[in-house]
Amino acid sequence: MANTILVGAQWGDEGKGKIIDVLTETADIVVRTQGGNNAGHTVFLGAQKYVLHLVPSGILRPGKRCVIGNGVVVDPVSLVEEIEGLRKLGVKVDGNLFISESAHLVFPYHRALDEQRELRKGRNKIGTTKRGIGPAYGDKAARAGLRMIDLVQPDRFATLLRQRIQENNELLRAWGAPPLSYARVQAAYRAAGDALQGFVSNTVVMLNEAIRRGENLLFEGAQGTFLDIDHGTYPFVTLSNTTAGGACTGSGVPPNRIDRVVGVMKAYTTRVGEGPLPTENAEVADMLHALGREFGATTGRPRRCGWFDAVATRHATMVNGIDKLAVTNIDGLDSVETIKVCVAYRAGGRQYEYVPTDAPTLAACRPVYAEFPGWRCATGQARSWAALPTKTRQYLKAIAELSGARLGLASVGPSREQTIFR
Ligand code: IMP
């Protein structure tokens, strides 16, 4: 096997949770390396639905170890809730979940600031998940963050938290928002620290030792390429590096220990939150929402939807070095008569074959479409490449080729069995 980075090749919500669950079968350790509980990875095991926010999806496979790496921002109170929820469902977490001692913490003042910044932006808001992710990464970059290693040392933590609450309360007051009670936050975080103590360790050393022993690592990307702080549609992005490079910095595993990159993409495009989405299309959105599809796993918001954007996925292949593609939600297009695929953009008399850096330019881009005949039958029962309708195979081959990578996996439904290896 190999050390594999899995990334979202679009705007997040590509169905990574399920693909990670499938690939975990051949991995020893599954590692989250960026983002926080803004992520929502949905996995179905039989009739049971699991939505994971911080814990890697690998936790659902007995015998696998899971790591929350140094690049993740952790809301410890919500992590404890997630762990307890998993325990209640009979999922083993003790002894197989490890949290980096250098992962930064998310606090209630981060959530309050996230909300205030969005309010103040008005029409220009980002549409964040309001989980405090941006302000938490902001504090990390400003060297004003607290980390897991602080949380599990109660005296040190109490002193540092008091300072941070004082400073952030000044900011909240200035913005007309209610200040936070130190005592209340301290009590909640103290309890979470006690509950998490046994999970916290030096995961950088742990992961590199595992690699030396020949174990296989799977890096579980959260969000997607175009939400990357550097490579996304800035400022309509999240605050972490969601692209493949983020897996290395977010885990302490060097790039020359990575063997392959898998890119996950939907057979169409979706996005939650604001920002440009060149192929956005109301009819596609209505069709998918009427099927009960495309509502956010974290916030329940209806996702914006559109046709497959091959300019974007080609760009994603380039910045991530995607070797293999996993295409999900193919069954979402089962009823469509003519499927469109964006092959280039046009704006200001210019044709673009790549994603322009400037968000207003991207917002002005109009898609140039190629058309494919729909297969117009249910694909959810297909269990092999040969069992897929010819038109489905042609469509999948075309979008893989346009995206510049090999098709490795096709998913025709939420369950593990509805996965076709090519
Ligand atoms: P934040 O990460 O909450 O700061 O939100 C920034 C942007 O990223 C917003 O457009 C969110 O909707 C989007 N976003 C964050 N996490 C996810 C995710 O897991 N899936 C899809 N979009 C996300």
Short mmCIF file of C-alpha atoms and ligand atoms in Angstrom, two decimals:
data_model
loop_
_atom_site.label_atom_id
_atom_site.label_comp_id
_atom_site.label_asym_id
_atom_site.label_seq_id
_atom_site.Cartn_x
_atom_site.Cartn_y
_atom_site.Cartn_z
CA MET A 1 0.00 0.00 0.00
CA ALA A 2 0.99 3.60 0.21
CA ASN A 3 0.63 6.83 2.07
CA THR A 4 -2.30 8.56 0.45
CA ILE A 5 -3.60 12.10 0.65
CA LEU A 6 -7.27 12.48 -0.10
CA VAL A 7 -8.49 15.94 -1.09
CA GLY A 8 -11.71 17.53 -2.25
CA ALA A 9 -11.32 18.69 -5.85
CA GLN A 10 -14.19 21.21 -5.74
CA TRP A 11 -15.77 23.43 -3.06
CA GLY A 12 -16.11 20.83 -0.31
CA ASP A 13 -18.87 18.29 0.31
CA GLU A 14 -17.61 16.07 -2.49
CA GLY A 15 -18.51 12.92 -0.55
CA LYS A 16 -15.06 12.49 0.95
CA GLY A 17 -16.38 10.82 4.13
CA LYS A 18 -17.63 7.81 2.24
CA ILE A 19 -14.52 7.47 0.04
CA ILE A 20 -12.28 7.73 3.10
CA ASP A 21 -14.34 5.03 4.77
CA VAL A 22 -13.84 2.79 1.71
CA LEU A 23 -10.09 3.49 1.42
CA THR A 24 -9.58 3.02 5.15
CA GLU A 25 -9.90 -0.72 4.64
CA THR A 26 -6.29 -0.79 3.42
CA ALA A 27 -4.91 1.91 5.75
CA ASP A 28 -3.51 1.55 9.27
CA ILE A 29 -3.89 5.15 10.39
CA VAL A 30 -6.30 7.86 9.22
CA VAL A 31 -5.20 11.45 9.84
CA ARG A 32 -7.10 14.75 9.81
CA THR A 33 -4.67 17.57 9.10
CA GLN A 34 -6.65 20.80 8.70
CA GLY A 35 -9.94 22.51 9.35
CA GLY A 36 -12.08 21.96 12.40
CA ASN A 37 -15.68 21.16 13.19
CA ASN A 38 -16.74 23.24 10.20
CA ALA A 39 -16.37 19.91 8.36
CA GLY A 40 -19.16 17.37 8.29
CA HIS A 41 -18.33 13.95 6.90
CA THR A 42 -21.32 11.68 6.45
CA VAL A 43 -20.90 7.91 6.43
CA PHE A 44 -23.69 5.30 6.26
CA LEU A 45 -23.09 1.84 7.72
CA GLY A 46 -26.22 -0.12 6.96
CA ALA A 47 -29.12 2.07 8.07
CA GLN A 48 -26.98 3.91 10.63
CA LYS A 49 -25.89 7.40 9.63
CA TYR A 50 -22.75 8.88 11.19
CA VAL A 51 -21.85 12.55 10.79
CA LEU A 52 -18.29 13.22 11.88
CA HIS A 53 -16.94 16.73 12.39
CA LEU A 54 -13.51 16.39 13.99
CA VAL A 55 -12.93 12.68 14.45
CA PRO A 56 -11.51 11.07 11.28
CA SER A 57 -14.02 8.88 9.42
CA GLY A 58 -11.58 5.96 9.87
CA ILE A 59 -12.90 5.57 13.43
CA LEU A 60 -15.81 3.55 12.06
CA ARG A 61 -13.49 0.69 11.01
CA PRO A 62 -12.46 -1.46 13.96
CA GLY A 63 -8.71 -1.85 14.41
CA LYS A 64 -7.75 1.41 12.68
CA ARG A 65 -6.02 4.24 14.49
CA CYS A 66 -7.12 7.83 13.96
CA VAL A 67 -5.19 11.04 14.45
CA ILE A 68 -6.32 14.64 14.76
CA GLY A 69 -3.15 16.32 13.54
CA ASN A 70 -1.38 19.51 14.52
CA GLY A 71 -2.96 21.46 11.64
CA VAL A 72 -6.51 20.97 12.89
CA VAL A 73 -8.26 23.53 15.11
CA VAL A 74 -10.13 21.74 17.89
CA ASP A 75 -13.20 22.91 19.75
CA PRO A 76 -12.66 20.63 22.76
CA VAL A 77 -16.21 20.87 24.08
CA SER A 78 -17.71 19.82 20.78
CA LEU A 79 -15.05 17.10 20.36
CA VAL A 80 -16.04 15.59 23.71
CA GLU A 81 -19.67 15.60 22.57
CA GLU A 82 -18.69 13.90 19.31
CA ILE A 83 -16.66 11.26 21.15
CA GLU A 84 -19.53 10.59 23.54
CA GLY A 85 -21.96 10.33 20.63
CA LEU A 86 -19.71 7.74 18.98
CA ARG A 87 -19.36 5.76 22.21
CA LYS A 88 -23.16 5.68 22.52
CA LEU A 89 -23.37 4.19 19.04
CA GLY A 90 -20.91 1.50 20.10
CA VAL A 91 -17.91 2.92 18.21
CA LYS A 92 -14.59 2.33 19.96
CA VAL A 93 -12.57 5.50 20.46
CA ASP A 94 -10.39 4.68 23.46
CA GLY A 95 -6.89 3.58 22.55
CA ASN A 96 -7.38 4.27 18.83
CA LEU A 97 -7.87 8.05 18.75
CA PHE A 98 -4.91 10.42 19.15
CA ILE A 99 -4.97 14.22 19.26
CA SER A 100 -1.91 16.31 18.52
CA GLU A 101 -0.66 18.29 21.49
CA SER A 102 0.08 21.20 19.15
CA ALA A 103 -3.40 21.41 17.61
CA HIS A 104 -4.86 24.85 18.33
CA LEU A 105 -8.06 25.36 20.28
CA VAL A 106 -11.28 27.05 19.27
CA PHE A 107 -12.98 29.15 21.97
CA PRO A 108 -16.41 30.75 22.35
CA TYR A 109 -14.82 34.14 21.61
CA HIS A 110 -13.73 32.78 18.22
CA ARG A 111 -17.33 31.87 17.46
CA ALA A 112 -18.55 35.27 18.69
CA LEU A 113 -15.96 37.06 16.55
CA ASP A 114 -16.80 34.89 13.53
CA GLU A 115 -20.43 35.94 13.89
CA GLN A 116 -19.60 39.62 14.43
CA ARG A 117 -17.30 39.75 11.41
CA GLU A 118 -19.97 38.21 9.24
CA LEU A 119 -22.57 40.68 10.53
CA ARG A 120 -20.26 43.61 9.88
CA LYS A 121 -19.58 42.45 6.34
CA GLY A 122 -23.31 42.59 5.57
CA ARG A 123 -23.90 41.81 1.91
CA ASN A 124 -20.26 40.87 1.47
CA LYS A 125 -20.32 38.17 4.12
CA ILE A 126 -18.40 34.94 3.50
CA GLY A 127 -21.19 32.62 4.63
CA THR A 128 -18.99 30.88 7.20
CA THR A 129 -20.17 27.95 9.29
CA LYS A 130 -19.90 30.27 12.36
CA ARG A 131 -17.84 27.64 14.16
CA GLY A 132 -15.07 30.16 14.95
CA ILE A 133 -12.64 28.52 12.53
CA GLY A 134 -11.36 31.72 10.90
CA PRO A 135 -10.65 33.62 14.16
CA ALA A 136 -9.00 30.50 15.66
CA TYR A 137 -6.58 30.21 12.74
CA GLY A 138 -6.16 33.99 12.92
CA ASP A 139 -4.99 33.68 16.53
CA LYS A 140 -2.67 30.82 15.56
CA ALA A 141 -1.02 33.03 12.92
CA ALA A 142 -0.91 35.97 15.33
CA ARG A 143 0.83 33.77 17.95
CA ALA A 144 -2.10 34.36 20.26
CA GLY A 145 -3.54 30.86 20.21
CA LEU A 146 -3.81 28.23 22.92
CA ARG A 147 -3.12 24.60 22.10
CA MET A 148 -4.07 21.14 23.31
CA ILE A 149 -0.83 21.03 25.29
CA ASP A 150 -2.06 24.08 27.23
CA LEU A 151 -5.52 22.63 27.77
CA VAL A 152 -4.20 19.55 29.54
CA GLN A 153 -2.13 21.62 32.00
CA PRO A 154 -4.91 23.16 34.11
CA ASP A 155 -2.94 25.86 35.96
CA ARG A 156 -1.20 27.17 32.90
CA PHE A 157 -4.44 26.99 30.94
CA ALA A 158 -6.40 28.97 33.57
CA THR A 159 -3.87 31.85 33.46
CA LEU A 160 -3.64 31.97 29.67
CA LEU A 161 -7.41 31.75 29.23
CA ARG A 162 -8.03 34.62 31.63
CA GLN A 163 -5.77 36.88 29.53
CA ARG A 164 -7.35 35.79 26.27
CA ILE A 165 -10.91 36.32 27.54
CA GLN A 166 -10.06 39.78 28.85
CA GLU A 167 -8.56 40.85 25.53
CA ASN A 168 -11.33 39.37 23.40
CA ASN A 169 -14.06 40.77 25.64
CA GLU A 170 -12.69 44.26 24.94
CA LEU A 171 -13.07 43.57 21.25
CA LEU A 172 -16.56 42.12 21.64
CA ARG A 173 -17.69 45.09 23.75
CA ALA A 174 -16.32 47.52 21.16
CA TRP A 175 -18.46 45.75 18.57
CA GLY A 176 -21.53 45.87 20.81
CA ALA A 177 -21.55 42.12 21.42
CA PRO A 178 -22.00 40.55 24.86
CA PRO A 179 -18.74 39.68 26.65
CA LEU A 180 -17.98 36.14 27.83
CA SER A 181 -17.82 34.86 31.37
CA TYR A 182 -14.32 33.63 32.18
CA ALA A 183 -15.63 31.33 34.92
CA ARG A 184 -18.10 29.65 32.60
CA VAL A 185 -15.66 29.10 29.75
CA GLN A 186 -12.96 27.96 32.16
CA ALA A 187 -15.28 25.38 33.76
CA ALA A 188 -16.43 23.97 30.41
CA TYR A 189 -12.89 23.80 29.01
CA ARG A 190 -11.48 22.34 32.22
CA ALA A 191 -14.03 19.52 32.00
CA ALA A 192 -13.24 18.99 28.30
CA GLY A 193 -9.50 19.01 29.07
CA ASP A 194 -9.99 16.31 31.69
CA ALA A 195 -12.04 14.22 29.25
CA LEU A 196 -9.49 14.58 26.45
CA GLN A 197 -6.27 14.25 28.47
CA GLY A 198 -5.80 10.57 27.62
CA PHE A 199 -6.04 11.23 23.86
CA VAL A 200 -3.38 13.96 23.64
CA SER A 201 0.11 13.04 22.45
CA ASN A 202 2.99 13.91 20.14
CA THR A 203 1.37 12.71 16.93
CA VAL A 204 4.22 14.01 14.71
CA VAL A 205 6.62 11.48 16.23
CA MET A 206 3.93 8.81 16.32
CA LEU A 207 3.14 9.17 12.60
CA ASN A 208 6.76 9.22 11.48
CA GLU A 209 7.52 6.13 13.57
CA ALA A 210 4.52 4.38 12.02
CA ILE A 211 5.86 5.21 8.55
CA ARG A 212 9.27 3.78 9.50
CA ARG A 213 7.52 0.55 10.52
CA GLY A 214 5.92 0.41 7.06
CA GLU A 215 2.40 1.30 8.12
CA ASN A 216 0.00 2.94 5.67
CA LEU A 217 -1.37 6.39 6.31
CA LEU A 218 -4.47 7.95 4.82
CA PHE A 219 -4.75 11.72 5.11
CA GLU A 220 -8.37 12.77 5.30
CA GLY A 221 -8.86 16.15 3.65
CA ALA A 222 -11.69 18.39 4.81
CA GLN A 223 -13.43 21.11 2.76
CA GLY A 224 -12.18 21.40 -0.82
CA THR A 225 -9.54 22.88 -3.13
CA PHE A 226 -11.43 26.11 -3.83
CA LEU A 227 -11.89 26.83 -0.14
CA ASP A 228 -8.11 26.76 0.38
CA ILE A 229 -6.74 29.92 1.98
CA ASP A 230 -4.05 30.20 -0.75
CA HIS A 231 -5.58 28.48 -3.76
CA GLY A 232 -9.29 29.06 -3.23
CA THR A 233 -11.60 31.86 -4.29
CA TYR A 234 -10.19 34.32 -1.72
CA PRO A 235 -11.70 35.89 0.37
CA PHE A 236 -14.53 33.34 0.08
CA VAL A 237 -12.42 30.59 1.59
CA THR A 238 -11.84 28.80 4.83
CA LEU A 239 -8.66 29.52 6.81
CA SER A 240 -6.66 26.34 6.30
CA ASN A 241 -4.73 24.79 3.42
CA THR A 242 -7.26 22.31 2.12
CA THR A 243 -4.99 21.30 -0.77
CA ALA A 244 -2.54 18.39 -0.66
CA GLY A 245 0.36 20.41 0.80
CA GLY A 246 -1.71 21.06 3.91
CA ALA A 247 -1.60 17.35 4.74
CA CYS A 248 2.17 17.55 5.25
CA THR A 249 2.31 20.73 7.31
CA GLY A 250 -0.78 19.66 9.21
CA SER A 251 0.70 16.32 10.28
CA GLY A 252 4.48 16.70 10.32
CA VAL A 253 4.84 13.99 7.67
CA PRO A 254 7.31 15.13 4.98
CA PRO A 255 6.29 15.35 1.29
CA ASN A 256 8.72 12.63 0.22
CA ARG A 257 6.80 10.10 2.33
CA ILE A 258 3.63 10.66 0.32
CA ASP A 259 2.94 8.16 -2.45
CA ARG A 260 -0.26 9.32 -4.08
CA VAL A 261 -3.02 11.88 -4.06
CA VAL A 262 -6.67 10.96 -4.59
CA GLY A 263 -9.06 13.74 -5.60
CA VAL A 264 -12.74 13.37 -4.79
CA MET A 265 -15.29 15.18 -6.90
CA LYS A 266 -19.00 15.05 -7.43
CA ALA A 267 -20.45 14.30 -10.87
CA TYR A 268 -21.76 17.87 -10.66
CA THR A 269 -20.75 20.91 -8.57
CA THR A 270 -21.97 22.27 -5.22
CA ARG A 271 -20.92 24.99 -2.81
CA VAL A 272 -22.19 26.31 0.52
CA GLY A 273 -21.56 29.87 1.58
CA GLU A 274 -20.93 32.87 -0.63
CA GLY A 275 -18.43 33.41 -3.43
CA PRO A 276 -18.22 32.74 -7.16
CA LEU A 277 -19.54 29.49 -8.63
CA PRO A 278 -19.39 29.77 -12.43
CA THR A 279 -21.62 26.78 -13.27
CA GLU A 280 -24.33 27.55 -10.70
CA ASN A 281 -27.71 26.63 -12.11
CA ALA A 282 -31.16 26.95 -10.50
CA GLU A 283 -32.65 24.00 -12.38
CA VAL A 284 -29.88 21.67 -11.24
CA ALA A 285 -30.33 22.94 -7.67
CA ASP A 286 -34.12 22.45 -7.75
CA MET A 287 -33.76 18.95 -9.17
CA LEU A 288 -31.23 17.86 -6.51
CA HIS A 289 -33.04 19.51 -3.59
CA ALA A 290 -36.32 17.88 -4.69
CA LEU A 291 -34.51 14.55 -4.42
CA GLY A 292 -33.65 15.47 -0.81
CA ARG A 293 -29.98 15.83 -1.74
CA GLU A 294 -27.47 18.59 -1.14
CA PHE A 295 -28.23 19.93 2.31
CA GLY A 296 -25.15 20.75 4.44
CA ALA A 297 -24.05 18.09 6.96
CA THR A 298 -22.85 20.70 9.46
CA THR A 299 -25.35 23.54 9.09
CA GLY A 300 -28.27 21.94 7.20
CA ARG A 301 -28.08 24.80 4.67
CA PRO A 302 -29.22 23.94 1.13
CA ARG A 303 -26.11 23.81 -1.01
CA ARG A 304 -25.77 25.86 -4.17
CA CYS A 305 -25.62 23.52 -7.15
CA GLY A 306 -24.50 23.54 -10.77
CA TRP A 307 -23.04 21.53 -13.62
CA PHE A 308 -19.66 19.84 -13.45
CA ASP A 309 -16.88 22.40 -13.82
CA ALA A 310 -13.91 20.78 -15.54
CA VAL A 311 -11.91 24.02 -15.54
CA ALA A 312 -12.03 23.92 -11.74
CA THR A 313 -11.24 20.21 -11.41
CA ARG A 314 -8.34 20.52 -13.90
CA HIS A 315 -6.98 23.32 -11.73
CA ALA A 316 -7.45 21.09 -8.67
CA THR A 317 -5.49 18.30 -10.36
CA MET A 318 -2.66 20.78 -10.93
CA VAL A 319 -2.39 22.26 -7.43
CA ASN A 320 -2.89 18.96 -5.60
CA GLY A 321 -1.01 16.63 -7.94
CA ILE A 322 -4.05 14.36 -8.13
CA ASP A 323 -3.15 10.89 -9.47
CA LYS A 324 -6.53 9.25 -9.13
CA LEU A 325 -10.06 10.50 -9.12
CA ALA A 326 -13.05 9.30 -7.16
CA VAL A 327 -16.33 10.52 -8.67
CA THR A 328 -19.29 10.53 -6.29
CA ASN A 329 -23.04 11.21 -6.45
CA ILE A 330 -23.29 9.84 -9.98
CA ASP A 331 -26.83 8.70 -9.15
CA GLY A 332 -27.78 12.36 -8.59
CA LEU A 333 -27.79 12.78 -12.38
CA ASP A 334 -29.84 9.65 -13.11
CA SER A 335 -32.88 11.58 -14.37
CA VAL A 336 -31.13 14.28 -16.43
CA GLU A 337 -31.75 14.29 -20.18
CA THR A 338 -28.76 16.35 -21.28
CA ILE A 339 -25.81 16.84 -18.94
CA LYS A 340 -23.64 19.91 -19.29
CA VAL A 341 -19.94 20.14 -18.46
CA CYS A 342 -18.04 23.40 -18.29
CA VAL A 343 -14.88 23.14 -20.42
CA ALA A 344 -13.73 26.80 -20.38
CA TYR A 345 -14.76 30.18 -19.01
CA ARG A 346 -15.34 33.43 -20.90
CA ALA A 347 -15.06 36.87 -19.33
CA GLY A 348 -14.26 40.30 -20.72
CA GLY A 349 -13.68 39.00 -24.23
CA ARG A 350 -11.15 36.47 -22.93
CA GLN A 351 -11.27 32.70 -22.70
CA TYR A 352 -9.91 31.05 -19.53
CA GLU A 353 -8.68 27.46 -19.39
CA TYR A 354 -7.74 27.82 -15.71
CA VAL A 355 -9.40 29.37 -12.67
CA PRO A 356 -8.59 33.10 -12.48
CA THR A 357 -7.15 34.19 -9.14
CA ASP A 358 -9.31 37.27 -8.74
CA ALA A 359 -12.72 36.43 -7.23
CA PRO A 360 -14.58 39.27 -9.07
CA THR A 361 -13.08 38.06 -12.38
CA LEU A 362 -14.17 34.51 -11.60
CA ALA A 363 -17.64 35.83 -10.68
CA ALA A 364 -17.83 37.46 -14.11
CA CYS A 365 -16.89 34.23 -15.91
CA ARG A 366 -19.51 32.56 -18.03
CA PRO A 367 -19.14 28.84 -18.64
CA VAL A 368 -18.55 27.34 -22.06
CA TYR A 369 -20.41 24.03 -22.02
CA ALA A 370 -20.03 20.67 -23.71
CA GLU A 371 -23.11 18.46 -23.66
CA PHE A 372 -23.46 14.77 -22.88
CA PRO A 373 -26.56 12.58 -23.23
CA GLY A 374 -27.98 11.49 -19.87
CA TRP A 375 -28.42 7.76 -19.13
CA ARG A 376 -31.90 8.22 -17.64
CA CYS A 377 -32.02 5.13 -15.48
CA ALA A 378 -31.11 4.24 -11.91
CA THR A 379 -27.40 3.53 -11.34
CA GLY A 380 -27.57 2.81 -7.59
CA GLN A 381 -27.65 -0.97 -8.11
CA ALA A 382 -24.50 -1.11 -10.25
CA ARG A 383 -21.63 -2.92 -8.54
CA SER A 384 -19.10 -3.02 -11.38
CA TRP A 385 -17.85 -0.77 -14.14
CA ALA A 386 -19.43 -3.08 -16.71
CA ALA A 387 -22.79 -2.83 -14.96
CA LEU A 388 -22.93 0.94 -15.41
CA PRO A 389 -24.91 2.22 -18.43
CA THR A 390 -22.68 2.97 -21.45
CA LYS A 391 -23.61 6.66 -21.31
CA THR A 392 -22.61 6.84 -17.63
CA ARG A 393 -19.24 5.30 -18.45
CA GLN A 394 -18.76 7.74 -21.32
CA TYR A 395 -19.62 10.67 -19.06
CA LEU A 396 -17.25 9.52 -16.32
CA LYS A 397 -14.41 8.92 -18.76
CA ALA A 398 -14.96 12.38 -20.25
CA ILE A 399 -14.95 14.26 -16.94
CA ALA A 400 -11.86 12.35 -15.78
CA GLU A 401 -10.04 13.14 -18.99
CA LEU A 402 -11.08 16.80 -18.84
CA SER A 403 -9.88 16.91 -15.22
CA GLY A 404 -6.49 15.51 -16.26
CA ALA A 405 -6.39 12.47 -13.95
CA ARG A 406 -7.23 8.77 -14.01
CA LEU A 407 -10.58 7.56 -12.78
CA GLY A 408 -10.05 5.18 -9.87
CA LEU A 409 -13.41 5.01 -8.11
CA ALA A 410 -17.02 5.68 -8.91
CA SER A 411 -19.72 6.02 -6.26
CA VAL A 412 -23.40 5.48 -7.05
CA GLY A 413 -24.88 5.87 -3.56
CA PRO A 414 -24.02 6.48 0.07
CA SER A 415 -23.25 2.90 1.20
CA ARG A 416 -19.88 1.13 1.06
CA GLU A 417 -21.28 -1.43 -1.39
CA GLN A 418 -22.23 1.29 -3.88
CA THR A 419 -18.59 1.80 -4.80
CA ILE A 420 -17.08 0.74 -8.09
CA PHE A 421 -13.31 0.31 -8.49
CA ARG A 422 -12.00 0.87 -11.96
P1 IMP B 1 -15.51 28.63 7.73
O1 IMP B 1 -14.61 27.50 7.41
O2 IMP B 1 -16.60 28.31 8.70
O3 IMP B 1 -14.75 29.87 8.09
O4 IMP B 1 -16.31 29.02 6.37
C1 IMP B 1 -15.65 29.56 5.23
C2 IMP B 1 -16.24 29.03 3.95
O5 IMP B 1 -15.95 27.64 3.84
C3 IMP B 1 -17.77 29.13 3.89
O6 IMP B 1 -18.14 29.32 2.54
C4 IMP B 1 -18.23 27.77 4.33
O7 IMP B 1 -19.52 27.45 3.85
C5 IMP B 1 -17.16 26.90 3.71
N1 IMP B 1 -16.97 25.62 4.40
C6 IMP B 1 -16.35 25.39 5.58
N2 IMP B 1 -16.36 24.09 5.88
C7 IMP B 1 -16.98 23.46 4.87
C8 IMP B 1 -17.27 22.09 4.58
O8 IMP B 1 -16.93 21.17 5.32
N3 IMP B 1 -17.92 21.85 3.42
C9 IMP B 1 -18.26 22.84 2.56
N4 IMP B 1 -18.00 24.12 2.78
C10 IMP B 1 -17.37 24.44 3.92
#
